Amino acid sequence: MGSPVIIASERGEVGLVEAMRALRAGGSAMDAVEIALRAAEANEADHYVGVGGIPNLLGEVELDASIMDGSTLAAGAVGAVTGFPHPITIARAVCEQLPQHAMLVGRGAERFADECAIPRGTTLTEEAVRLWKEGLTPEALDEAERTQGAGETAYRRSVLARIQAMEPPHRHPWGTINVIALDGAGRLCTGVSTSGYPWKYPGRVGDSAVIGAGNYCDGRYGGAACTGRGELAIRAGTARTVVDGLADGLSPEEACVTALERTMSLADPFRAQVRTLCLTADGQHAGAATVTGATYGLMTGDHTEPEFLPRAVISNHFFIGVETGSQP
């Protein structure tokens, strides 16, 4: 039996202690990932995942999630789910109980969750409604551009073309939550959960539910997951690119950095930050980001509380100008 390891993106640390407790007791990597992500999904103070997620354009919370077993490359994913607080549990059920499929969306995913007796529950909170309504004011637009970049402002202006509402940006780290676990038997699992972009067009599914884009795990090499501008990760296949880098002999940090450089070389008028995280089959780990100050949480069998480690930051050189429309 080896020593278990679990890592998580910002705000994913809320479930790491409980997840590590399960790993120490002999639980699987998949158990640990689901436990950690369910804790994040239940955290009403987190407005980018699960209960309390900021609604879509029509004021409805739609949730995406995926999980992947590195031992078999089996995966389950759900997108645009409403009325279920824990999409990661539905994603796991798809993986284990509906192996003829890898992804369910919308009403089909909800029907399947009912068949599996997964509890329904409220996902829209008063606080999320307040944030959704507090507008795309000029002040908030200025703050968004100052703290998150011009791409975020462009996105919010596109929302204004359809709805007269928005939310002031959070000053703390935000976005999708990633969890990657290595259990004592050497099994790897990756999981991702999100409520997606606030004010997204109904039915939009980002990279979190797309295997190879926001989530990928191969037990021979490692697992990777992403947060941030999901459309870029889909176009670049970012998570799979990280794992391919590990397979080619890159270090975890080199693999994350190389994948983000490729991702951020794509032209995109709604460019926003992207982050990635990886854990190898032998317990090495790293993260990378397009912004300074980004971290990730770590627990091993020796930790009693999560440790926070810095992510590598990729050079601004790789942010291709939208004006030229240049491509790599």
Coordinates of C-alpha atoms in Angstrom, one line a residue:
M1 CA 0.0 0.0 0.0
G2 CA 1.4 3.4 -1.0
S3 CA 0.7 6.8 0.7
P4 CA -2.4 8.5 -0.5
V5 CA -2.3 12.0 -2.0
I6 CA -5.1 14.4 -2.9
I7 CA -5.0 17.9 -4.4
A8 CA -7.7 20.5 -5.2
S9 CA -8.0 23.8 -6.9
E10 CA -8.8 26.9 -4.9
R11 CA -11.9 26.5 -2.6
G12 CA -11.7 22.7 -3.1
E13 CA -9.9 22.5 0.2
V14 CA -13.2 22.4 2.1
G15 CA -13.6 18.7 1.5
L16 CA -9.9 17.6 1.6
V17 CA -9.8 16.6 5.3
E18 CA -12.8 14.4 5.0
A19 CA -11.6 12.9 1.7
M20 CA -8.2 12.1 3.2
R21 CA -9.9 10.5 6.1
A22 CA -11.6 8.1 3.6
L23 CA -8.3 7.4 1.8
R24 CA -6.5 6.6 5.1
A25 CA -9.4 4.1 5.9
G26 CA -8.7 2.3 2.6
G27 CA -11.3 4.2 0.5
S28 CA -10.8 4.5 -3.3
A29 CA -9.6 7.5 -5.2
M30 CA -13.0 7.8 -6.7
D31 CA -14.6 7.8 -3.2
A32 CA -12.3 10.6 -2.1
V33 CA -12.9 12.7 -5.2
E34 CA -16.7 12.5 -4.8
I35 CA -16.5 13.2 -1.0
A36 CA -14.3 16.3 -1.6
L37 CA -16.5 17.7 -4.4
R38 CA -19.7 17.0 -2.6
A39 CA -18.4 19.2 0.2
A40 CA -17.6 22.0 -2.3
E41 CA -21.0 21.6 -3.9
A42 CA -22.7 22.0 -0.5
N43 CA -20.8 25.2 0.3
E44 CA -23.4 28.0 -0.1
A45 CA -20.7 30.6 0.2
D46 CA -19.1 29.3 -3.1
H47 CA -21.0 30.9 -6.0
Y48 CA -19.4 29.0 -8.8
V49 CA -20.3 25.4 -7.9
G50 CA -23.3 23.5 -6.6
V51 CA -25.7 25.1 -4.2
G52 CA -25.5 28.9 -4.4
G53 CA -24.1 28.9 -7.9
I54 CA -24.9 32.1 -9.8
P55 CA -27.7 31.4 -12.3
N56 CA -27.7 31.4 -16.1
L57 CA -29.2 34.1 -18.3
L58 CA -32.7 33.2 -17.3
G59 CA -32.0 33.0 -13.6
E60 CA -31.8 29.2 -13.4
V61 CA -28.8 27.3 -11.8
E62 CA -27.4 24.7 -14.3
L63 CA -24.6 22.5 -13.0
D64 CA -21.9 20.4 -14.8
A65 CA -19.6 17.8 -13.5
S66 CA -17.4 14.9 -14.5
I67 CA -15.3 12.1 -13.0
M68 CA -12.7 9.8 -14.6
D69 CA -11.1 6.6 -13.3
G70 CA -7.5 6.4 -14.4
S71 CA -7.3 2.6 -14.0
T72 CA -9.9 1.9 -16.7
L73 CA -10.2 5.3 -18.4
A74 CA -13.9 5.0 -17.7
A75 CA -15.7 8.4 -17.3
G76 CA -19.0 9.8 -16.4
A77 CA -20.2 13.4 -17.0
V78 CA -23.4 15.5 -16.8
G79 CA -24.2 18.9 -18.1
A80 CA -26.9 21.6 -17.6
V81 CA -28.4 19.7 -14.7
T82 CA -31.1 21.6 -12.6
G83 CA -32.6 20.7 -9.3
F84 CA -29.8 18.4 -8.0
P85 CA -27.3 19.8 -5.5
H86 CA -24.6 17.1 -6.3
P87 CA -23.9 16.7 -10.0
I88 CA -20.7 14.9 -9.2
T89 CA -22.7 12.0 -7.7
I90 CA -24.8 11.8 -10.9
A91 CA -21.6 11.8 -13.0
R92 CA -20.2 8.9 -10.9
A93 CA -23.5 7.0 -11.4
V94 CA -23.2 7.5 -15.2
C95 CA -19.7 6.1 -15.0
E96 CA -20.6 3.1 -12.9
Q97 CA -24.2 2.4 -13.7
L98 CA -24.6 3.5 -17.3
P99 CA -21.3 2.4 -18.9
Q100 CA -22.7 2.4 -22.4
H101 CA -22.7 6.2 -22.2
A102 CA -20.1 8.8 -21.0
M103 CA -22.2 12.0 -20.8
L104 CA -25.9 12.9 -20.1
V105 CA -27.2 16.4 -20.2
G106 CA -30.3 18.3 -19.2
R107 CA -33.6 16.5 -18.6
G108 CA -32.0 13.1 -19.5
A109 CA -29.4 13.5 -16.8
E110 CA -32.1 14.5 -14.3
R111 CA -34.3 11.5 -15.3
F112 CA -31.3 9.2 -14.8
A113 CA -30.6 10.8 -11.4
D114 CA -34.2 10.1 -10.3
E115 CA -33.9 6.5 -11.4
C116 CA -30.7 6.2 -9.3
A117 CA -32.6 7.7 -6.3
I118 CA -30.1 10.6 -6.1
P119 CA -31.8 13.3 -4.0
R120 CA -33.2 16.4 -5.5
G121 CA -32.7 19.7 -3.7
T122 CA -32.7 23.5 -4.0
T123 CA -29.6 25.0 -5.7
L124 CA -30.7 28.6 -6.1
T125 CA -30.1 30.7 -2.9
E126 CA -31.1 34.2 -2.0
E127 CA -27.5 35.3 -2.0
A128 CA -27.0 34.0 -5.5
V129 CA -30.1 35.8 -6.7
R130 CA -28.9 39.0 -5.2
L131 CA -25.5 38.7 -6.9
W132 CA -27.2 37.9 -10.2
K133 CA -29.4 40.9 -9.9
E134 CA -26.8 43.4 -8.7
G135 CA -26.1 44.3 -12.1
L136 CA -23.7 44.9 -14.9
T137 CA -23.3 48.5 -13.6
P138 CA -20.5 50.7 -15.0
E139 CA -18.7 50.4 -11.7
A140 CA -18.8 46.6 -11.8
L141 CA -17.6 46.6 -15.4
D142 CA -14.7 48.7 -14.4
E143 CA -13.9 46.4 -11.5
A144 CA -14.2 43.3 -13.7
E145 CA -11.7 44.8 -16.3
R146 CA -9.3 45.8 -13.5
T147 CA -9.3 42.5 -11.7
Q148 CA -10.1 39.9 -14.4
G149 CA -9.2 41.5 -17.7
A150 CA -10.8 42.8 -20.9
G151 CA -12.2 39.4 -21.9
E152 CA -14.3 39.3 -18.8
T153 CA -15.7 42.8 -19.6
A154 CA -16.4 41.8 -23.1
Y155 CA -18.3 38.7 -21.9
R156 CA -20.4 40.8 -19.5
R157 CA -21.2 43.4 -22.2
S158 CA -22.4 40.5 -24.4
V159 CA -24.7 39.5 -21.5
L160 CA -26.0 43.1 -21.3
A161 CA -27.2 42.7 -24.9
R162 CA -29.7 40.1 -23.6
I163 CA -30.4 41.0 -20.0
Q164 CA -30.2 44.0 -17.7
A165 CA -28.6 42.2 -14.8
M166 CA -25.2 41.2 -13.5
E167 CA -23.0 40.5 -10.5
P168 CA -20.1 42.4 -9.1
P169 CA -16.9 40.3 -9.4
H170 CA -15.6 38.4 -6.4
R171 CA -12.2 39.5 -5.1
H172 CA -11.3 35.9 -4.0
P173 CA -10.4 33.1 -6.3
W174 CA -13.4 31.8 -8.3
G175 CA -14.3 29.2 -10.9
T176 CA -14.6 25.5 -11.3
I177 CA -13.4 23.2 -8.6
N178 CA -11.0 20.3 -9.5
V179 CA -10.0 17.4 -7.2
I180 CA -7.5 14.7 -8.1
A181 CA -6.8 11.7 -5.8
L182 CA -4.2 8.9 -5.6
D183 CA -5.2 6.1 -3.2
G184 CA -3.2 3.6 -1.3
A185 CA -3.6 1.0 -4.0
G186 CA -2.2 3.3 -6.6
R187 CA -5.5 4.2 -8.3
L188 CA -5.9 7.7 -9.7
C189 CA -9.2 9.6 -10.2
T190 CA -10.0 13.1 -11.3
G191 CA -13.2 15.0 -10.7
V192 CA -14.6 18.4 -11.7
S193 CA -17.7 20.3 -10.7
T194 CA -19.1 23.8 -11.6
S195 CA -22.1 26.0 -12.0
G196 CA -20.3 27.5 -15.0
Y197 CA -20.2 31.1 -16.2
P198 CA -22.8 33.4 -14.5
W199 CA -25.4 34.5 -17.0
K200 CA -24.4 31.8 -19.4
Y201 CA -26.8 31.0 -22.3
P202 CA -29.2 28.3 -21.2
G203 CA -27.9 24.9 -22.1
R204 CA -24.2 26.0 -22.3
V205 CA -21.9 23.2 -21.2
G206 CA -18.3 24.1 -20.5
D207 CA -15.1 22.1 -20.3
S208 CA -15.9 20.6 -16.9
A209 CA -18.1 18.0 -18.4
V210 CA -16.0 17.4 -21.4
I211 CA -13.5 14.5 -21.0
G212 CA -10.1 15.6 -22.4
A213 CA -10.9 19.3 -22.1
G214 CA -11.5 20.1 -18.4
N215 CA -10.8 16.6 -17.0
Y216 CA -8.6 13.7 -18.0
C217 CA -7.0 10.8 -16.1
D218 CA -4.7 8.0 -17.3
G219 CA -3.5 5.9 -14.4
R220 CA -0.2 5.1 -16.2
Y221 CA 0.8 8.8 -16.2
G222 CA -1.4 11.1 -14.2
G223 CA -4.6 13.1 -14.0
A224 CA -5.3 16.7 -14.9
A225 CA -8.1 19.2 -14.6
C226 CA -8.8 22.8 -15.5
T227 CA -10.7 25.9 -14.3
G228 CA -11.4 29.2 -16.0
R229 CA -12.4 30.0 -19.6
G230 CA -13.9 26.6 -20.5
E231 CA -14.3 27.3 -24.2
L232 CA -10.6 27.7 -24.5
A233 CA -9.9 24.4 -22.7
I234 CA -12.4 22.7 -25.0
R235 CA -10.7 24.0 -28.1
A236 CA -7.2 23.1 -26.9
G237 CA -8.0 19.8 -25.2
T238 CA -6.1 21.2 -22.2
A239 CA -6.5 18.5 -19.6
R240 CA -5.5 15.7 -22.1
T241 CA -2.6 17.9 -23.3
V242 CA -1.3 18.0 -19.7
V243 CA -1.5 14.2 -19.4
D244 CA 0.1 13.7 -22.8
G245 CA 3.0 15.9 -21.6
L246 CA 3.4 13.6 -18.6
A247 CA 3.5 10.6 -20.9
D248 CA 6.2 12.3 -23.0
G249 CA 8.4 12.7 -19.9
L250 CA 7.7 16.3 -18.9
S251 CA 7.6 17.1 -15.2
P252 CA 4.2 18.0 -13.7
E253 CA 5.0 21.7 -13.8
E254 CA 6.3 21.6 -17.3
A255 CA 3.3 19.6 -18.5
C256 CA 0.9 22.2 -16.9
V257 CA 2.8 25.2 -18.3
T258 CA 3.1 23.7 -21.8
A259 CA -0.6 22.9 -22.0
L260 CA -1.6 26.4 -20.8
E261 CA 0.8 28.0 -23.3
R262 CA -1.0 26.1 -26.1
T263 CA -4.4 27.0 -24.7
M264 CA -3.7 30.7 -24.3
S265 CA -2.2 30.9 -27.8
L266 CA -5.8 30.7 -29.2
A267 CA -7.5 34.0 -30.2
D268 CA -10.6 34.7 -28.1
P269 CA -12.4 38.0 -27.7
F270 CA -13.7 36.7 -24.3
R271 CA -10.3 35.7 -23.1
A272 CA -10.2 35.1 -19.3
Q273 CA -7.9 33.3 -16.9
V274 CA -7.3 29.6 -17.2
R275 CA -5.7 27.3 -14.6
T276 CA -4.7 23.7 -14.6
L277 CA -3.6 21.1 -12.1
C278 CA -2.1 17.6 -12.2
L279 CA -1.1 14.7 -10.1
T280 CA 1.1 11.9 -11.4
A281 CA 0.8 8.1 -10.9
D282 CA 3.7 8.3 -8.4
G283 CA 2.3 11.2 -6.4
Q284 CA 4.1 14.2 -7.9
H285 CA 1.9 17.3 -8.5
A286 CA 1.9 20.8 -9.8
G287 CA -0.3 23.6 -11.1
A288 CA -0.1 26.5 -13.5
A289 CA -2.1 29.6 -14.0
T290 CA -2.4 32.7 -16.2
V291 CA -2.5 35.0 -13.2
T292 CA -0.1 35.5 -10.3
G293 CA -1.0 34.4 -6.8
A294 CA -2.8 31.2 -7.8
T295 CA -2.5 28.2 -5.5
Y296 CA -3.8 24.7 -5.0
G297 CA -4.4 22.6 -1.9
L298 CA -2.5 19.4 -1.0
M299 CA -3.0 16.6 1.5
T300 CA -0.9 13.5 1.9
G301 CA -1.1 10.7 4.5
D302 CA 1.0 12.9 6.8
H303 CA -1.1 16.1 6.6
T304 CA -3.7 17.0 9.2
E305 CA -4.8 20.1 7.3
P306 CA -4.4 21.1 3.7
E307 CA -1.1 22.7 2.6
F308 CA -1.4 25.5 0.0
L309 CA 1.2 25.5 -2.8
P310 CA 1.8 28.1 -5.5
R311 CA 1.1 27.5 -9.2
A312 CA 3.5 28.3 -11.9
V313 CA 2.6 31.4 -13.9
I314 CA 2.8 31.4 -17.7
S315 CA 4.3 34.3 -19.5
N316 CA 2.1 37.1 -20.9
H317 CA 3.9 36.4 -24.2
F318 CA 1.4 33.7 -24.8
F319 CA -1.7 35.9 -24.7
I320 CA -2.2 36.4 -28.4
G321 CA -3.9 39.7 -29.3
V322 CA -7.5 39.6 -30.3
E323 CA -7.1 42.5 -32.6
T324 CA -4.9 40.5 -35.0
G325 CA -6.9 37.3 -34.7
S326 CA -3.6 35.5 -34.9
Q327 CA -3.4 31.7 -34.3
P328 CA -0.5 29.5 -33.3

